[in-house]
PDB file of N, CA and C in Angstrom:
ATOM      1  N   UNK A   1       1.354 -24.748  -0.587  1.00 79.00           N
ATOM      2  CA  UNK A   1       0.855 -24.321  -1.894  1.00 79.00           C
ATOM      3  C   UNK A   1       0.234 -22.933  -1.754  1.00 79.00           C
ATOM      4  N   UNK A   2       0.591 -21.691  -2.871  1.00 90.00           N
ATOM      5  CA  UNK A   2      -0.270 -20.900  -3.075  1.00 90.00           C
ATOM      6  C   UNK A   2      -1.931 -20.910  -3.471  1.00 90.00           C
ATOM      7  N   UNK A   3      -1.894 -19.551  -2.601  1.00 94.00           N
ATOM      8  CA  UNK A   3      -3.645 -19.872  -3.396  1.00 94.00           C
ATOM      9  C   UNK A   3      -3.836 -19.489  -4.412  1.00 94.00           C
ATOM     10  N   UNK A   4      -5.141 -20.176  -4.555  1.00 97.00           N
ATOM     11  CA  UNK A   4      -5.479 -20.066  -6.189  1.00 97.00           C
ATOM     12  C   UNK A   4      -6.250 -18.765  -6.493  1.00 97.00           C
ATOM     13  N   UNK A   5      -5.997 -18.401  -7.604  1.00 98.00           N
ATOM     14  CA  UNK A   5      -6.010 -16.861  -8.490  1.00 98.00           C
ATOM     15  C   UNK A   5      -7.173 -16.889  -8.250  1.00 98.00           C
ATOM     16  N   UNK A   6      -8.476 -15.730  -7.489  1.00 96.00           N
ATOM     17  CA  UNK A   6      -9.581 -15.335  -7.715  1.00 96.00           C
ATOM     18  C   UNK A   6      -9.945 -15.021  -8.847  1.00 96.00           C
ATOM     19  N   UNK A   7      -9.055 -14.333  -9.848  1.00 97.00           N
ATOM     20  CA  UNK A   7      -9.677 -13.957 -11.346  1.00 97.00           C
ATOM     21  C   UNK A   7      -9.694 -14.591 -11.980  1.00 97.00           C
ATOM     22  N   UNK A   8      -8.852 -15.923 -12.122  1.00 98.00           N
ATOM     23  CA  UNK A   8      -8.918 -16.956 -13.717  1.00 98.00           C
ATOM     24  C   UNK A   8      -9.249 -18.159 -12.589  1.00 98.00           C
ATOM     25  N   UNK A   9      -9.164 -18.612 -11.625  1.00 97.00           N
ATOM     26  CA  UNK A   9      -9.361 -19.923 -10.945  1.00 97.00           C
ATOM     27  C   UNK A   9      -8.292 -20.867 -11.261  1.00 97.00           C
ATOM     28  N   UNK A  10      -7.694 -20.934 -12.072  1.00 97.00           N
ATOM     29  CA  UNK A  10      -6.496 -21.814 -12.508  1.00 97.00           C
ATOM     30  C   UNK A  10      -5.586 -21.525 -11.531  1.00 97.00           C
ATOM     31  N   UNK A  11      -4.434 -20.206 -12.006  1.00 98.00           N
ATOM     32  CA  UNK A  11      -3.238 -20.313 -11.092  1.00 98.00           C
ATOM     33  C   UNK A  11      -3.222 -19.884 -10.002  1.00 98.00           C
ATOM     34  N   UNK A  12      -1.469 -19.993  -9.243  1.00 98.00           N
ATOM     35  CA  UNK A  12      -1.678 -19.597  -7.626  1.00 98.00           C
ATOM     36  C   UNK A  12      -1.262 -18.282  -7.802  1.00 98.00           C
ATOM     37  N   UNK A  13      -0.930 -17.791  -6.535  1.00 98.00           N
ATOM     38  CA  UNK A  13      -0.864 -16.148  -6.638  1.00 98.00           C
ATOM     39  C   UNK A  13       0.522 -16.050  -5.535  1.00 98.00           C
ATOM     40  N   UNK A  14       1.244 -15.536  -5.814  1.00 97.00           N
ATOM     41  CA  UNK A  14       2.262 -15.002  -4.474  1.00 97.00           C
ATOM     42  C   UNK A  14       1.802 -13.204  -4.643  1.00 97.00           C
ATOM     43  N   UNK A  15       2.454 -13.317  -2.942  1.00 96.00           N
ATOM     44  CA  UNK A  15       2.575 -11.801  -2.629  1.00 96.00           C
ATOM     45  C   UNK A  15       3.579 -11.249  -3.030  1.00 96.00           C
ATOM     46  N   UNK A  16       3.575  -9.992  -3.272  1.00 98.00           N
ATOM     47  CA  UNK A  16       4.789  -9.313  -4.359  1.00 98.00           C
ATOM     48  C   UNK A  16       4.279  -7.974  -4.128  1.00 98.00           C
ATOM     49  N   UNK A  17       5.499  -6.877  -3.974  1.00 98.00           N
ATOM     50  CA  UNK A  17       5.277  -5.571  -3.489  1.00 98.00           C
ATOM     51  C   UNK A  17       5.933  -4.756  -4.667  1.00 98.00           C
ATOM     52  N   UNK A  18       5.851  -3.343  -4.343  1.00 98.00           N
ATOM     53  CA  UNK A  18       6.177  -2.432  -5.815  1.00 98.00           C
ATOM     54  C   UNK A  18       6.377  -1.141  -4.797  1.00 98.00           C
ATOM     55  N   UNK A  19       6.966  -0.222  -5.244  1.00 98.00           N
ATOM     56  CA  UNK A  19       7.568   1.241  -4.376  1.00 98.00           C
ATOM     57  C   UNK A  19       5.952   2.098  -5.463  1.00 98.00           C
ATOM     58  N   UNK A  20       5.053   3.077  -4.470  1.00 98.00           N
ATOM     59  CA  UNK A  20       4.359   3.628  -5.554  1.00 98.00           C
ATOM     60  C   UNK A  20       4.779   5.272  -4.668  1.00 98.00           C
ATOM     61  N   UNK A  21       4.111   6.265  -5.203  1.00 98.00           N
ATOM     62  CA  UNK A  21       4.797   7.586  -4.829  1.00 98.00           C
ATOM     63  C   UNK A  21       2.697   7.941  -4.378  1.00 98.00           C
ATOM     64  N   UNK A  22       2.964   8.260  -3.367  1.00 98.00           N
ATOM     65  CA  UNK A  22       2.233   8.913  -2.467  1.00 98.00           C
ATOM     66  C   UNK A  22       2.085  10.508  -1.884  1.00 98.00           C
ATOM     67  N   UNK A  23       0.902  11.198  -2.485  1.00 98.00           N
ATOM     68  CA  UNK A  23       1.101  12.613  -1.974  1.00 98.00           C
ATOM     69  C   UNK A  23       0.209  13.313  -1.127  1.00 98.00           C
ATOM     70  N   UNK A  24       1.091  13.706  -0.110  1.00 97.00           N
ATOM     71  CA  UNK A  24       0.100  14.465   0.907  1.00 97.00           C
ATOM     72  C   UNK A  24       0.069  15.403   1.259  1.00 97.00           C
ATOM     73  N   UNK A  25      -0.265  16.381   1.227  1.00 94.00           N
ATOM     74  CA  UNK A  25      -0.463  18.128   1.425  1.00 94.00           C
ATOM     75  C   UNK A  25       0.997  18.650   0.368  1.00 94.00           C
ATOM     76  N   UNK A  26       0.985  18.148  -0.442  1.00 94.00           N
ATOM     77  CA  UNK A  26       1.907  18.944  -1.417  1.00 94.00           C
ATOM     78  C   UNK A  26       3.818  17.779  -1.647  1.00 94.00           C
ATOM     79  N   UNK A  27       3.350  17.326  -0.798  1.00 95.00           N
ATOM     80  CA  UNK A  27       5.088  16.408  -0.661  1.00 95.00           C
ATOM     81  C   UNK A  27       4.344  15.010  -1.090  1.00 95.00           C
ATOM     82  N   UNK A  28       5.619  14.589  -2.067  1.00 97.00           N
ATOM     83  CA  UNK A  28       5.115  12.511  -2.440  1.00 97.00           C
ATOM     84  C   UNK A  28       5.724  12.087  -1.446  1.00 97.00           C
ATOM     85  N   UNK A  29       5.634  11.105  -1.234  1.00 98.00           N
ATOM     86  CA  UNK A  29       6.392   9.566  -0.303  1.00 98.00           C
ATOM     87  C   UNK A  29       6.231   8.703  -0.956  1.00 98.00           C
ATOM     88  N   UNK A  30       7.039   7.925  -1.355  1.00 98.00           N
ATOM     89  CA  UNK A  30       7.280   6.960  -1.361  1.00 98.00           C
ATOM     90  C   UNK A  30       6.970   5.915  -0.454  1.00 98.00           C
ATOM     91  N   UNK A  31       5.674   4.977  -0.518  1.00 98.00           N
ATOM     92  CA  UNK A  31       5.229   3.598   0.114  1.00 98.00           C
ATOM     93  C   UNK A  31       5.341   2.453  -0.334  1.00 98.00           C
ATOM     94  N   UNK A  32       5.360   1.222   0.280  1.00 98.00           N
ATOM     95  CA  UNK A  32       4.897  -0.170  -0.029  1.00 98.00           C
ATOM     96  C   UNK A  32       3.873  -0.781  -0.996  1.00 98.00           C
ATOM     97  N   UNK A  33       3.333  -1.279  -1.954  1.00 98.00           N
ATOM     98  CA  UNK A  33       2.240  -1.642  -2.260  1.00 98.00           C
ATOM     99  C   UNK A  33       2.152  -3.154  -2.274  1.00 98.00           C
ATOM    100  N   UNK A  34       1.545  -3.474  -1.667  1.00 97.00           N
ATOM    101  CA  UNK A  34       1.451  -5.194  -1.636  1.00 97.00           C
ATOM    102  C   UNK A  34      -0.254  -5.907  -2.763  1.00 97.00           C
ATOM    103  N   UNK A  35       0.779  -6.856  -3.357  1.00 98.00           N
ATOM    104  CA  UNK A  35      -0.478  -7.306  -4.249  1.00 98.00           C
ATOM    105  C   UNK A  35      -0.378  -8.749  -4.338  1.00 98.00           C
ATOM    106  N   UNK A  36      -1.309  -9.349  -5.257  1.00 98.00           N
ATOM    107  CA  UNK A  36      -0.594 -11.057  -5.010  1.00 98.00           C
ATOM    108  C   UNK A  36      -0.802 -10.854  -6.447  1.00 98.00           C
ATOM    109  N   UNK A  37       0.359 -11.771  -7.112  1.00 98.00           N
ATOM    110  CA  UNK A  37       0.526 -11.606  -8.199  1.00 98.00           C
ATOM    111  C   UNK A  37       0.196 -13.093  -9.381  1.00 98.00           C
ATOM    112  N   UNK A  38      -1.057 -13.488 -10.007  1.00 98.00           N
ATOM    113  CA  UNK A  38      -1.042 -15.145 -10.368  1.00 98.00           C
ATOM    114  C   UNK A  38      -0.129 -15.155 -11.290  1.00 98.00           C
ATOM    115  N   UNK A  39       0.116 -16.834 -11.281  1.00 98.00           N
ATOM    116  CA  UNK A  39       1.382 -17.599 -12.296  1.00 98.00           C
ATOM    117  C   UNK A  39       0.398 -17.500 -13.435  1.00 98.00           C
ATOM    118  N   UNK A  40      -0.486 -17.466 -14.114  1.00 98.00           N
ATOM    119  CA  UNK A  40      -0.961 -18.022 -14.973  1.00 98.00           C
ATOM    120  C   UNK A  40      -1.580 -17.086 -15.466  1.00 98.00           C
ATOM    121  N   UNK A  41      -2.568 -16.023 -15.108  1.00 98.00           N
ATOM    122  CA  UNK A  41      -2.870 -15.368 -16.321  1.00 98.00           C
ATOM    123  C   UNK A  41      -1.948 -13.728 -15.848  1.00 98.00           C
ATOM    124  N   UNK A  42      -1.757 -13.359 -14.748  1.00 98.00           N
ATOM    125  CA  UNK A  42      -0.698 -12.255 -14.703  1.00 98.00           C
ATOM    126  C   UNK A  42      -1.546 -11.043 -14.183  1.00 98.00           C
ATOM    127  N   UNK A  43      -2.746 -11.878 -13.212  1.00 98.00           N
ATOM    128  CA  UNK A  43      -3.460 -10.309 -12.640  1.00 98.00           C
ATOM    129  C   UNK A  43      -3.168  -9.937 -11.411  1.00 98.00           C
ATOM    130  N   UNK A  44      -3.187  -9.095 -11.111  1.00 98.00           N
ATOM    131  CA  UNK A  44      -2.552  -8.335 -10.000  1.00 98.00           C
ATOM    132  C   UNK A  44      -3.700  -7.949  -9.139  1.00 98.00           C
ATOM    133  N   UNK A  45      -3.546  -8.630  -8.058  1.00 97.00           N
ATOM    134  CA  UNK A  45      -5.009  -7.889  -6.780  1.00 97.00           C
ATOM    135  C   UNK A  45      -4.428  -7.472  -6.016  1.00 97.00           C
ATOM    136  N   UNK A  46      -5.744  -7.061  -5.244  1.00 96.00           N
ATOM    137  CA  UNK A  46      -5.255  -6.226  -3.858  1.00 96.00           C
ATOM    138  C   UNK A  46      -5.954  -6.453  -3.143  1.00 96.00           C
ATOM    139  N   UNK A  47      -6.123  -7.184  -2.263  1.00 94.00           N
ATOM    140  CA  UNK A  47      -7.414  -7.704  -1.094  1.00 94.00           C
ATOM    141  C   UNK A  47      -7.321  -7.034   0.369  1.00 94.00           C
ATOM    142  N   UNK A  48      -8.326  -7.027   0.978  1.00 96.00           N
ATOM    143  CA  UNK A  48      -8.225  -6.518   2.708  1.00 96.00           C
ATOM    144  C   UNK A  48      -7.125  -6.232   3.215  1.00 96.00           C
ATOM    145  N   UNK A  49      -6.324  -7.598   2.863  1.00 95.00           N
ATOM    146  CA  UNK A  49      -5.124  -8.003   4.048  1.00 95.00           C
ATOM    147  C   UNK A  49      -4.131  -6.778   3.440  1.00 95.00           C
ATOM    148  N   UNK A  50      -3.903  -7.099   1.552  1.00 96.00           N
ATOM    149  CA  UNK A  50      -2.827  -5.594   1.128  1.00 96.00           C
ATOM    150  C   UNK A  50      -3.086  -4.360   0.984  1.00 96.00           C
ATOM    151  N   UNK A  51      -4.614  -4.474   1.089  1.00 97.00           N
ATOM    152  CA  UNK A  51      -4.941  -3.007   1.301  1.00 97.00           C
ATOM    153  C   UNK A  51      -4.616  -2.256   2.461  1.00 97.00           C
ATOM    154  N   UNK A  52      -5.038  -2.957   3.411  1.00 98.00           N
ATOM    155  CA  UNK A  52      -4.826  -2.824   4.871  1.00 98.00           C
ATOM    156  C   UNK A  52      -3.412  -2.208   4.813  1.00 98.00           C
ATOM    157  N   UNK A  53      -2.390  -3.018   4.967  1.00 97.00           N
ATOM    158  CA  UNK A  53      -0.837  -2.947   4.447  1.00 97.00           C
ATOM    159  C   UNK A  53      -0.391  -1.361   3.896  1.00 97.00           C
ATOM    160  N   UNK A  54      -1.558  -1.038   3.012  1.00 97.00           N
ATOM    161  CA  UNK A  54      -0.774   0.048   2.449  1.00 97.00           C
ATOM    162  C   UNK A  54      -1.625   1.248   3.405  1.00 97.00           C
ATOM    163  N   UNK A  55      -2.830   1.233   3.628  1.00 98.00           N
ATOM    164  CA  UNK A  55      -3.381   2.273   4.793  1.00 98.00           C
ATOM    165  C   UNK A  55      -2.564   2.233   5.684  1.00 98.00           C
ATOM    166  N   UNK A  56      -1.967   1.508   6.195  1.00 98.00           N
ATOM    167  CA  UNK A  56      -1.273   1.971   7.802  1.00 98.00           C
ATOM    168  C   UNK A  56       0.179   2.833   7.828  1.00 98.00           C
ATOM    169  N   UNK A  57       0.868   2.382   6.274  1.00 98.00           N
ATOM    170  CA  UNK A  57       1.573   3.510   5.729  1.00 98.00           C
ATOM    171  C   UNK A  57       1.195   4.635   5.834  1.00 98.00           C
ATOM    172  N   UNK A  58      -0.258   4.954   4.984  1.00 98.00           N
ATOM    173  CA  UNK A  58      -0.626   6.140   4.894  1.00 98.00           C
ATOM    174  C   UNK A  58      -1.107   6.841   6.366  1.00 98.00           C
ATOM    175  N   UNK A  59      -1.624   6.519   7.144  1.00 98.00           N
ATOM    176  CA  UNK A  59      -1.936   6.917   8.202  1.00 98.00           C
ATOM    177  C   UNK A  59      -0.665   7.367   9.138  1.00 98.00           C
ATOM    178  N   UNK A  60       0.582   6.335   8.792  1.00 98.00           N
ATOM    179  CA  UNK A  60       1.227   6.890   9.400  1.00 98.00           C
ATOM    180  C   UNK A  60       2.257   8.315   9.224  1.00 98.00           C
ATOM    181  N   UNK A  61       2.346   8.130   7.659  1.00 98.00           N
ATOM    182  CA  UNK A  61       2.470   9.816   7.296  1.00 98.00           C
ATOM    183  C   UNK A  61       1.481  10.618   7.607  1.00 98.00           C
ATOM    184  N   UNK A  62       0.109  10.634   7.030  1.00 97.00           N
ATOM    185  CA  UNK A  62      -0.436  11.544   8.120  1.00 97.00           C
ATOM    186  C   UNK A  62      -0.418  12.227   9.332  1.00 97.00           C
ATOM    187  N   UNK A  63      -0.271  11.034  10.177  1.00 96.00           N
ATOM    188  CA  UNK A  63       0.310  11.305  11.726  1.00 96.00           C
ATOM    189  C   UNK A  63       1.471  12.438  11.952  1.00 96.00           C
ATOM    190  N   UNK A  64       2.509  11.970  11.063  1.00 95.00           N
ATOM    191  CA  UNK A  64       3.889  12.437  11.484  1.00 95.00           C
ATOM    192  C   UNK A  64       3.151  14.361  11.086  1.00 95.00           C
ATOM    193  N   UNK A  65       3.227  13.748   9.520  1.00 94.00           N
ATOM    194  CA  UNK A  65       2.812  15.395   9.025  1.00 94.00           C
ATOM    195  C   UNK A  65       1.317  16.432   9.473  1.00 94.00           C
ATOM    196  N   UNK A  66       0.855  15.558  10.427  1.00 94.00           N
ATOM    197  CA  UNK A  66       0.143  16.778  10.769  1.00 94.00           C
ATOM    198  C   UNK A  66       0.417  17.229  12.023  1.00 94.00           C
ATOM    199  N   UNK A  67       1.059  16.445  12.799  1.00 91.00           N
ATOM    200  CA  UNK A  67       1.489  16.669  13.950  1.00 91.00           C
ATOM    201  C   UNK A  67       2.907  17.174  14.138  1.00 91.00           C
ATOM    202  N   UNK A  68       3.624  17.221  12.857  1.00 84.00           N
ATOM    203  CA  UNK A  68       4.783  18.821  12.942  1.00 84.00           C
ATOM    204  C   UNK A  68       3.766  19.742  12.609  1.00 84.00           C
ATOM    205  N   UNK A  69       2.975  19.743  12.121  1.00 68.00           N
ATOM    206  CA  UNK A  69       2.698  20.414  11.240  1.00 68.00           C
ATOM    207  C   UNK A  69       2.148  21.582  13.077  1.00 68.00           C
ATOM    208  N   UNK A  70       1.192  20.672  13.977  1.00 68.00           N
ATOM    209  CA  UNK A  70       1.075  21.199  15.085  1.00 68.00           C
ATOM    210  C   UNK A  70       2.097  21.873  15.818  1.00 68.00           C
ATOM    211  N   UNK A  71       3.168  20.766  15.912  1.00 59.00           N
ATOM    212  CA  UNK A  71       4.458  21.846  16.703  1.00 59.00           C
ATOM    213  C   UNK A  71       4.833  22.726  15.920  1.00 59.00           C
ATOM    214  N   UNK A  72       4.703  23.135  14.399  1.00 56.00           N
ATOM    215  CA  UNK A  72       5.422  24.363  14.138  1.00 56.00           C
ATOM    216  C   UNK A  72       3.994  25.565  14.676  1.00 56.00           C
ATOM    217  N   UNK A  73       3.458  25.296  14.741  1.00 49.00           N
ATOM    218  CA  UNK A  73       2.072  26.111  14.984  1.00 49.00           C
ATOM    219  C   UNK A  73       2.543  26.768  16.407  1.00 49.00           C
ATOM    220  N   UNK A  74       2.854  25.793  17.294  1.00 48.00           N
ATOM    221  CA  UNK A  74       3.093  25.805  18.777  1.00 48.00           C
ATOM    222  C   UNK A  74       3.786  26.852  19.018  1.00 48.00           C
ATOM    223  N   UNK A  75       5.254  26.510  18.318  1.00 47.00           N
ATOM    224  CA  UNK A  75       6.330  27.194  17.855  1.00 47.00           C
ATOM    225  C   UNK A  75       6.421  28.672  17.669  1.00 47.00           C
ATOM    226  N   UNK A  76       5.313  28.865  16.712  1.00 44.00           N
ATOM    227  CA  UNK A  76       5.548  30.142  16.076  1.00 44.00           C
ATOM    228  C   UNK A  76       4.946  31.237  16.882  1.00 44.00           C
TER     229      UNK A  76
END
């Protein structure tokens, strides 16, 4: 069984993801967003666990883009 909806207490909630557009030093990306979604009244959260989920996305563009961002530095 799903768990039950923190906002109305009635229904359960599944996890359910969505594409959102992400921008970092001037370029979007496109990431994951994870939410749990209840049967019953239709609210959409985002707790630790999907928050989490979508930071490690972001961190990992960070990573990439600041660290070309170093080798073109190197580079030049």
């Amino acid at each position: 069984m799903n768990p039950i909806c923190d906002a109305c207490g009635e229904g359960h909630t599944t996890i359910e993801t969505d594409i959102i557009d992400y921008e970092y030093n001037g370029v979007v990306y496109q990431i994951k967003s994870y939410f749990k979604l209840c049967d019953y009244c239709g609210s959409e959260l985002a707790g630790k666990e999907e928050c989490a989920l979508v930071n490690e996305q972001i961190k990992e563009i960070k990573h990439k883009v600041d660290n070309s961002h170093k080798h073109q530095t190197k580079i030049m």
